[in-house]
């Protein structure tokens, strides 16, 4: 997305935030809040998410009490809600590209620090569900180990100090405004990876705003680049998802002349909620017809101001019939680019056709073509109620 200036700083170390940057804490917190607020006769409506992200737990609690007018103290709130969190740690999954980033930097000898407003003990608990992460950080600092958490620069300055480098040699990766503010105040380069969608303007003090960690270009900061991009594509997954086609015509959609075939997002809200919005590709199986190359978008389609995240595969084949209602199976194997807004419909259509070319060519590479034979693509739907 937006890159501020062409004279970017070159760095030698990376400092990562944890919640919302490496793991999907916010989604899990939301699930807990939904259940918890019912106790007070309130209904979760997503209020204040932007205010809460990046705050220390106690401050986040205070802001929820205020937002929902709860009749309790912050301490009571924290005590009451704690048990609900205890079996949630394992649901805090790695965000797209987190594991890849940590491994890559570590393998290439770039020192990495973790700096989080969460208390050290919760950081340890969260990390324990992600094999091999803890060992790869040279430094880990919790919010309870500094006098002032983010947005104070203290936690990042302490991280630089422990890494024995100058703050100006550090790149901070952050999802929240307090974190970005802290990083800039510490004199560091800051890449924002917003965990709240469509709020790019809020992050304008960052040096760069990207859509997900998959879009991080380390070479922009003088760091060793990722080596896994192949012909404009990044191997991911494979993810297998499917369901009946709920929209889509087979012969061409009315708006763009691009025959996409929506499947209902209900069954895989998990995959949807943690996957970065963007363009992906892979193989598509239609139960009675065959297996086809496929390029797809996951996201909000900013051009059309959609309110919900959708999955919209385009089967790369000339159908002369509709396949509405048929069972569609997908093997998603690669990523192409972040979702973007385009100045005109023409630009959007041009870009989607470019995505098609990239996907069609890449799917002939052995790396991707091998998934064409995945049994999932042709297995008839079996009802399993267990
Ligand atoms: N919509 C957007 O607003 N921005 C995008 O970057 C975008 N990329 C797409 C890429 C592919 C491969 C496909 C199939 C669709 C994409 N769309 C995007 C969604 C497009 O707007 C959608 O197909 C229309 O809503 C027509 O149904
Ligand atoms: Mg965060």
PDB file of N, CA and C and ligand atoms in Angstrom, residues 247 253 255-256 258 260 262 278-280 295-297 300-304 306 312-314 337-342 348 351-352 355-356, ligand 1:
ATOM      1  N   UNK A 247     -23.699 -18.256  -5.723  1.00  0.00           N
ATOM      2  CA  UNK A 247     -23.818 -17.102  -6.606  1.00  0.00           C
ATOM      3  C   UNK A 247     -22.867 -17.427  -7.740  1.00  0.00           C
ATOM      4  N   UNK A 253     -20.381 -13.128 -15.132  1.00  0.00           N
ATOM      5  CA  UNK A 253     -21.195 -12.332 -14.223  1.00  0.00           C
ATOM      6  C   UNK A 253     -21.611 -11.059 -14.937  1.00  0.00           C
ATOM      7  N   UNK A 255     -21.742  -7.922 -13.891  1.00  0.00           N
ATOM      8  CA  UNK A 255     -21.042  -6.670 -13.649  1.00  0.00           C
ATOM      9  C   UNK A 255     -19.732  -6.553 -14.425  1.00  0.00           C
ATOM     10  N   UNK A 256     -18.876  -7.537 -14.259  1.00  0.00           N
ATOM     11  CA  UNK A 256     -17.516  -7.394 -14.786  1.00  0.00           C
ATOM     12  C   UNK A 256     -17.222  -8.259 -15.998  1.00  0.00           C
ATOM     13  N   UNK A 258     -16.662 -11.219 -15.568  1.00  0.00           N
ATOM     14  CA  UNK A 258     -15.761 -12.208 -14.969  1.00  0.00           C
ATOM     15  C   UNK A 258     -16.623 -13.202 -14.196  1.00  0.00           C
ATOM     16  N   UNK A 260     -17.279 -15.245 -11.733  1.00  0.00           N
ATOM     17  CA  UNK A 260     -16.885 -15.781 -10.436  1.00  0.00           C
ATOM     18  C   UNK A 260     -18.047 -16.566  -9.840  1.00  0.00           C
ATOM     19  N   UNK A 262     -19.355 -17.583  -6.217  1.00  0.00           N
ATOM     20  CA  UNK A 262     -19.245 -17.521  -4.752  1.00  0.00           C
ATOM     21  C   UNK A 262     -19.670 -18.816  -4.080  1.00  0.00           C
ATOM     22  N   UNK A 278      -7.019 -10.717  -0.139  1.00  0.00           N
ATOM     23  CA  UNK A 278      -6.104 -10.654  -1.259  1.00  0.00           C
ATOM     24  C   UNK A 278      -6.472 -11.643  -2.339  1.00  0.00           C
ATOM     25  N   UNK A 279      -5.564 -11.818  -3.289  1.00  0.00           N
ATOM     26  CA  UNK A 279      -5.818 -12.698  -4.421  1.00  0.00           C
ATOM     27  C   UNK A 279      -5.009 -13.986  -4.260  1.00  0.00           C
ATOM     28  N   UNK A 280      -5.713 -15.092  -4.364  1.00  0.00           N
ATOM     29  CA  UNK A 280      -5.137 -16.413  -4.200  1.00  0.00           C
ATOM     30  C   UNK A 280      -5.451 -17.240  -5.441  1.00  0.00           C
ATOM     31  N   UNK A 295      -8.534 -18.791  -9.950  1.00  0.00           N
ATOM     32  CA  UNK A 295      -7.934 -17.631  -9.288  1.00  0.00           C
ATOM     33  C   UNK A 295      -9.058 -16.971  -8.502  1.00  0.00           C
ATOM     34  N   UNK A 296      -8.759 -16.471  -7.316  1.00  0.00           N
ATOM     35  CA  UNK A 296      -9.865 -16.012  -6.467  1.00  0.00           C
ATOM     36  C   UNK A 296      -9.506 -14.822  -5.599  1.00  0.00           C
ATOM     37  N   UNK A 297     -10.535 -14.131  -5.141  1.00  0.00           N
ATOM     38  CA  UNK A 297     -10.298 -13.070  -4.174  1.00  0.00           C
ATOM     39  C   UNK A 297     -10.909 -13.476  -2.838  1.00  0.00           C
ATOM     40  N   UNK A 300     -13.114  -7.866   1.050  1.00  0.00           N
ATOM     41  CA  UNK A 300     -14.299  -7.017   1.147  1.00  0.00           C
ATOM     42  C   UNK A 300     -14.652  -6.352  -0.182  1.00  0.00           C
ATOM     43  N   UNK A 301     -13.843  -6.603  -1.231  1.00  0.00           N
ATOM     44  CA  UNK A 301     -14.065  -5.958  -2.522  1.00  0.00           C
ATOM     45  C   UNK A 301     -14.318  -4.458  -2.367  1.00  0.00           C
ATOM     46  N   UNK A 302     -13.300  -3.725  -1.931  1.00  0.00           N
ATOM     47  CA  UNK A 302     -13.486  -2.303  -1.620  1.00  0.00           C
ATOM     48  C   UNK A 302     -14.158  -1.527  -2.750  1.00  0.00           C
ATOM     49  N   UNK A 303     -13.929  -1.962  -3.990  1.00  0.00           N
ATOM     50  CA  UNK A 303     -14.527  -1.224  -5.096  1.00  0.00           C
ATOM     51  C   UNK A 303     -16.044  -1.240  -5.002  1.00  0.00           C
ATOM     52  N   UNK A 304     -16.571  -2.345  -4.459  1.00  0.00           N
ATOM     53  CA  UNK A 304     -18.025  -2.476  -4.365  1.00  0.00           C
ATOM     54  C   UNK A 304     -18.553  -2.237  -2.955  1.00  0.00           C
ATOM     55  N   UNK A 306     -18.374  -3.818  -0.194  1.00  0.00           N
ATOM     56  CA  UNK A 306     -19.039  -4.940   0.479  1.00  0.00           C
ATOM     57  C   UNK A 306     -18.874  -4.817   1.989  1.00  0.00           C
ATOM     58  N   UNK A 312     -14.406 -15.503  -3.478  1.00  0.00           N
ATOM     59  CA  UNK A 312     -14.960 -15.430  -4.821  1.00  0.00           C
ATOM     60  C   UNK A 312     -14.034 -16.056  -5.852  1.00  0.00           C
ATOM     61  N   UNK A 313     -14.154 -17.375  -6.055  1.00  0.00           N
ATOM     62  CA  UNK A 313     -13.295 -18.028  -7.041  1.00  0.00           C
ATOM     63  C   UNK A 313     -13.783 -17.811  -8.486  1.00  0.00           C
ATOM     64  N   UNK A 314     -12.815 -17.717  -9.363  1.00  0.00           N
ATOM     65  CA  UNK A 314     -13.092 -17.624 -10.800  1.00  0.00           C
ATOM     66  C   UNK A 314     -12.498 -18.872 -11.438  1.00  0.00           C
ATOM     67  N   UNK A 337      -1.389 -11.263  -4.404  1.00  0.00           N
ATOM     68  CA  UNK A 337      -1.264  -9.852  -3.998  1.00  0.00           C
ATOM     69  C   UNK A 337      -2.338  -9.486  -2.981  1.00  0.00           C
ATOM     70  N   UNK A 338      -2.138  -8.356  -2.292  1.00  0.00           N
ATOM     71  CA  UNK A 338      -3.172  -7.894  -1.363  1.00  0.00           C
ATOM     72  C   UNK A 338      -4.373  -7.356  -2.120  1.00  0.00           C
ATOM     73  N   UNK A 339      -5.508  -7.343  -1.469  1.00  0.00           N
ATOM     74  CA  UNK A 339      -6.687  -6.712  -2.042  1.00  0.00           C
ATOM     75  C   UNK A 339      -6.402  -5.216  -2.170  1.00  0.00           C
ATOM     76  N   UNK A 340      -6.894  -4.627  -3.231  1.00  0.00           N
ATOM     77  CA  UNK A 340      -6.603  -3.212  -3.454  1.00  0.00           C
ATOM     78  C   UNK A 340      -7.866  -2.497  -3.880  1.00  0.00           C
ATOM     79  N   UNK A 341      -7.840  -1.185  -3.705  1.00  0.00           N
ATOM     80  CA  UNK A 341      -8.922  -0.405  -4.278  1.00  0.00           C
ATOM     81  C   UNK A 341      -8.378   0.199  -5.568  1.00  0.00           C
ATOM     82  N   UNK A 342      -9.187   0.268  -6.586  1.00  0.00           N
ATOM     83  CA  UNK A 342      -8.729   0.786  -7.865  1.00  0.00           C
ATOM     84  C   UNK A 342      -9.501   2.044  -8.221  1.00  0.00           C
ATOM     85  N   UNK A 348      -9.574  -2.144 -12.264  1.00  0.00           N
ATOM     86  CA  UNK A 348      -9.846  -3.357 -11.483  1.00  0.00           C
ATOM     87  C   UNK A 348      -9.903  -4.565 -12.416  1.00  0.00           C
ATOM     88  N   UNK A 351      -6.540  -5.567 -13.794  1.00  0.00           N
ATOM     89  CA  UNK A 351      -5.711  -6.215 -12.778  1.00  0.00           C
ATOM     90  C   UNK A 351      -6.176  -7.662 -12.545  1.00  0.00           C
ATOM     91  N   UNK A 352      -7.493  -7.880 -12.545  1.00  0.00           N
ATOM     92  CA  UNK A 352      -7.997  -9.240 -12.325  1.00  0.00           C
ATOM     93  C   UNK A 352      -7.555 -10.165 -13.471  1.00  0.00           C
ATOM     94  N   UNK A 355      -4.055 -11.045 -12.847  1.00  0.00           N
ATOM     95  CA  UNK A 355      -4.029 -12.103 -11.832  1.00  0.00           C
ATOM     96  C   UNK A 355      -4.265 -13.461 -12.499  1.00  0.00           C
ATOM     97  N   UNK A 356      -5.208 -13.494 -13.427  1.00  0.00           N
ATOM     98  CA  UNK A 356      -5.525 -14.743 -14.130  1.00  0.00           C
ATOM     99  C   UNK A 356      -4.297 -15.289 -14.859  1.00  0.00           C
TER     100      UNK A 356
HETATM  101  N1  LIG B   1     -12.233  -6.420  -5.826  1.00  0.00           N
HETATM  102  C1  LIG B   1     -11.624  -5.325  -5.330  1.00  0.00           C
HETATM  103  O1  LIG B   1     -12.292  -4.377  -4.924  1.00  0.00           O
HETATM  104  N2  LIG B   1     -10.258  -5.239  -5.266  1.00  0.00           N
HETATM  105  C2  LIG B   1      -9.463  -6.241  -5.706  1.00  0.00           C
HETATM  106  O2  LIG B   1      -8.229  -6.126  -5.616  1.00  0.00           O
HETATM  107  C3  LIG B   1     -10.071  -7.398  -6.286  1.00  0.00           C
HETATM  108  N3  LIG B   1      -9.319  -8.409  -6.787  1.00  0.00           N
HETATM  109  C4  LIG B   1      -9.928  -9.495  -7.356  1.00  0.00           C
HETATM  110  C5  LIG B   1      -9.168 -10.527  -7.906  1.00  0.00           C
HETATM  111  C6  LIG B   1      -9.754 -11.655  -8.484  1.00  0.00           C
HETATM  112  C7  LIG B   1      -8.897 -12.720  -9.080  1.00  0.00           C
HETATM  113  C8  LIG B   1     -11.178 -11.761  -8.505  1.00  0.00           C
HETATM  114  C9  LIG B   1     -11.840 -12.954  -9.119  1.00  0.00           C
HETATM  115  C10 LIG B   1     -11.940 -10.744  -7.964  1.00  0.00           C
HETATM  116  C11 LIG B   1     -11.341  -9.614  -7.369  1.00  0.00           C
HETATM  117  N4  LIG B   1     -12.096  -8.571  -6.849  1.00  0.00           N
HETATM  118  C12 LIG B   1     -11.487  -7.454  -6.308  1.00  0.00           C
HETATM  119  C13 LIG B   1     -13.535  -8.741  -6.677  1.00  0.00           C
HETATM  120  C14 LIG B   1     -14.343  -8.180  -7.769  1.00  0.00           C
HETATM  121  O3  LIG B   1     -14.648  -6.889  -7.369  1.00  0.00           O
HETATM  122  C15 LIG B   1     -15.592  -9.048  -7.830  1.00  0.00           C
HETATM  123  O4  LIG B   1     -15.306 -10.123  -8.638  1.00  0.00           O
HETATM  124  C16 LIG B   1     -16.786  -8.259  -8.210  1.00  0.00           C
HETATM  125  O5  LIG B   1     -17.440  -7.992  -6.995  1.00  0.00           O
HETATM  126  C17 LIG B   1     -17.739  -8.944  -9.140  1.00  0.00           C
HETATM  127  O6  LIG B   1     -18.486  -9.892  -8.474  1.00  0.00           O
END
